[in-house]
Amino acid sequence: MEKLRNILKWFLPLLFIAYLGGITLFTHSHVVNGVIIVHSHPFKGEHEHTETQVETIFFLSSFVTSSLPAVLFVAPAFLILLCVLTVPGVERIKCVKARCGISLRTPPQNN
C-alpha cells in the first residue's frame, strides 16, 4: 500500500503536467475544405492529417455527454483514490521497560 501511494504521489502530478503541456505547448491549426481545425499534439515541422484523423479530432473536440454517467464513475474512483492517499503510514513501536539503570522515581520515604 505504501509503495502504491509513493508511486501515485509522483505519477499523478507528472501525468497532469504532461497533459497540460501537451494541450498548451503544441497547439496548431489546419485548413481542411475551408474549415480551420485547431488542435494540439507534439509534432516536428510540417505535417498533414488523413481524413479519418481530422474527423476523429472533430468528434473528440465536440464530444458532449450527460454528467450523470460521469459522476457515477468518477465519484467512487475519486473517493477510493482519496482513501488510498490519505491513509497515514503507521509505525508500531514496542517499548521495553529497562530492568536496571536510571530511574526517575524517588526512593520510598521511611517514617
mmCIF file of C-alpha atoms in Angstrom:
data_model
loop_
_atom_site.group_PDB
_atom_site.id
_atom_site.type_symbol
_atom_site.label_atom_id
_atom_site.label_comp_id
_atom_site.label_asym_id
_atom_site.label_seq_id
_atom_site.Cartn_x
_atom_site.Cartn_y
_atom_site.Cartn_z
ATOM 1 C CA MET A 1 0.000 0.000 0.000
ATOM 2 C CA GLU A 2 2.862 2.369 0.871
ATOM 3 C CA LYS A 3 4.587 1.572 -2.426
ATOM 4 C CA LEU A 4 1.391 2.321 -4.385
ATOM 5 C CA ARG A 5 0.958 5.616 -2.533
ATOM 6 C CA ASN A 6 4.558 6.579 -3.267
ATOM 7 C CA ILE A 7 4.156 5.759 -6.970
ATOM 8 C CA LEU A 8 0.865 7.696 -7.245
ATOM 9 C CA LYS A 9 2.364 10.641 -5.365
ATOM 10 C CA TRP A 10 4.811 11.143 -8.245
ATOM 11 C CA PHE A 11 2.903 9.670 -11.204
ATOM 12 C CA LEU A 12 -0.324 11.686 -10.981
ATOM 13 C CA PRO A 13 1.300 15.158 -10.899
ATOM 14 C CA LEU A 14 3.667 14.145 -13.731
ATOM 15 C CA LEU A 15 0.714 12.865 -15.774
ATOM 16 C CA PHE A 16 -1.129 16.155 -15.220
ATOM 17 C CA ILE A 17 1.935 18.220 -16.185
ATOM 18 C CA ALA A 18 2.437 16.123 -19.348
ATOM 19 C CA TYR A 19 -1.245 16.506 -20.283
ATOM 20 C CA LEU A 20 -1.275 20.249 -19.623
ATOM 21 C CA GLY A 21 1.946 20.692 -21.601
ATOM 22 C CA GLY A 22 0.582 18.617 -24.467
ATOM 23 C CA ILE A 23 -2.576 20.694 -24.851
ATOM 24 C CA THR A 24 -0.900 24.098 -24.438
ATOM 25 C CA LEU A 25 2.570 23.842 -25.945
ATOM 26 C CA PHE A 26 1.792 22.146 -29.274
ATOM 27 C CA THR A 27 -1.347 23.956 -30.452
ATOM 28 C CA HIS A 28 -1.567 24.385 -34.228
ATOM 29 C CA SER A 29 -4.201 24.674 -36.910
ATOM 30 C CA HIS A 30 -5.007 23.090 -40.259
ATOM 31 C CA VAL A 31 -7.287 24.348 -43.014
ATOM 32 C CA VAL A 32 -9.378 21.481 -44.368
ATOM 33 C CA ASN A 33 -12.027 22.264 -47.020
ATOM 34 C CA GLY A 34 -12.101 25.897 -45.901
ATOM 35 C CA VAL A 35 -12.581 24.979 -42.232
ATOM 36 C CA ILE A 36 -9.892 25.822 -39.702
ATOM 37 C CA ILE A 37 -9.270 22.960 -37.280
ATOM 38 C CA VAL A 38 -7.247 23.822 -34.188
ATOM 39 C CA HIS A 39 -5.812 21.010 -32.087
ATOM 40 C CA SER A 40 -2.720 20.086 -30.144
ATOM 41 C CA HIS A 41 -0.191 17.262 -30.240
ATOM 42 C CA PRO A 42 3.612 17.048 -30.404
ATOM 43 C CA PHE A 43 4.951 17.178 -33.963
ATOM 44 C CA LYS A 44 8.082 18.139 -35.889
ATOM 45 C CA GLY A 45 7.836 20.539 -38.817
ATOM 46 C CA GLU A 46 5.015 20.465 -41.334
ATOM 47 C CA HIS A 47 2.608 17.552 -41.219
ATOM 48 C CA GLU A 48 -0.777 16.545 -42.569
ATOM 49 C CA HIS A 49 -3.638 14.512 -41.205
ATOM 50 C CA THR A 50 -5.716 11.947 -43.026
ATOM 51 C CA GLU A 51 -9.439 12.486 -43.424
ATOM 52 C CA THR A 52 -10.102 9.924 -40.686
ATOM 53 C CA GLN A 53 -7.751 11.709 -38.265
ATOM 54 C CA VAL A 54 -9.398 15.076 -38.945
ATOM 55 C CA GLU A 55 -12.820 13.519 -38.380
ATOM 56 C CA THR A 56 -11.636 11.978 -35.097
ATOM 57 C CA ILE A 57 -10.233 15.337 -33.947
ATOM 58 C CA PHE A 58 -13.566 16.963 -34.789
ATOM 59 C CA PHE A 59 -15.612 14.406 -32.852
ATOM 60 C CA LEU A 60 -13.298 14.478 -29.840
ATOM 61 C CA SER A 61 -13.374 18.268 -29.684
ATOM 62 C CA SER A 62 -17.184 18.392 -29.822
ATOM 63 C CA PHE A 63 -17.942 15.455 -27.531
ATOM 64 C CA VAL A 64 -20.978 16.103 -25.318
ATOM 65 C CA THR A 65 -22.347 13.821 -22.643
ATOM 66 C CA SER A 66 -24.705 13.894 -19.728
ATOM 67 C CA SER A 67 -22.962 14.499 -16.426
ATOM 68 C CA LEU A 68 -24.762 11.661 -14.627
ATOM 69 C CA PRO A 69 -22.729 8.730 -16.053
ATOM 70 C CA ALA A 70 -19.514 10.661 -15.456
ATOM 71 C CA VAL A 71 -20.463 11.374 -11.830
ATOM 72 C CA LEU A 72 -21.440 7.737 -11.248
ATOM 73 C CA PHE A 73 -17.968 6.613 -12.335
ATOM 74 C CA VAL A 74 -15.745 9.497 -11.253
ATOM 75 C CA ALA A 75 -17.082 9.979 -7.714
ATOM 76 C CA PRO A 76 -16.330 6.427 -6.462
ATOM 77 C CA ALA A 77 -12.955 6.404 -8.254
ATOM 78 C CA PHE A 78 -12.060 9.749 -6.677
ATOM 79 C CA LEU A 79 -13.128 8.580 -3.205
ATOM 80 C CA ILE A 80 -11.100 5.361 -3.497
ATOM 81 C CA LEU A 81 -8.038 7.326 -4.629
ATOM 82 C CA LEU A 82 -8.560 9.811 -1.798
ATOM 83 C CA CYS A 83 -8.748 6.969 0.749
ATOM 84 C CA VAL A 84 -5.557 5.405 -0.605
ATOM 85 C CA LEU A 85 -3.653 8.675 -0.477
ATOM 86 C CA THR A 86 -4.894 9.866 2.934
ATOM 87 C CA VAL A 87 -4.323 6.708 4.973
ATOM 88 C CA PRO A 88 -1.436 7.651 7.247
ATOM 89 C CA GLY A 89 1.558 5.391 7.479
ATOM 90 C CA VAL A 90 1.509 3.658 10.866
ATOM 91 C CA GLU A 91 4.634 2.510 12.625
ATOM 92 C CA ARG A 92 4.382 0.278 15.643
ATOM 93 C CA ILE A 93 6.979 0.846 18.341
ATOM 94 C CA LYS A 94 7.275 -1.592 21.198
ATOM 95 C CA CYS A 95 8.562 -0.047 24.403
ATOM 96 C CA VAL A 96 10.540 -2.366 26.608
ATOM 97 C CA LYS A 97 10.900 -1.462 30.271
ATOM 98 C CA ALA A 98 14.526 -1.447 31.370
ATOM 99 C CA ARG A 99 15.180 -3.604 34.437
ATOM 100 C CA CYS A 100 18.185 -1.670 35.558
ATOM 101 C CA GLY A 101 19.602 1.753 35.002
ATOM 102 C CA ILE A 102 18.492 5.216 35.975
ATOM 103 C CA SER A 103 15.044 5.509 37.486
ATOM 104 C CA LEU A 104 13.318 8.862 37.706
ATOM 105 C CA ARG A 105 11.162 7.752 40.623
ATOM 106 C CA THR A 106 12.158 8.890 44.096
ATOM 107 C CA PRO A 107 13.057 6.259 46.682
ATOM 108 C CA PRO A 108 10.391 5.414 49.249
ATOM 109 C CA GLN A 109 10.281 7.588 52.374
ATOM 110 C CA ASN A 110 10.931 5.891 55.758
ATOM 111 C CA ASN A 111 8.875 7.423 58.593
#
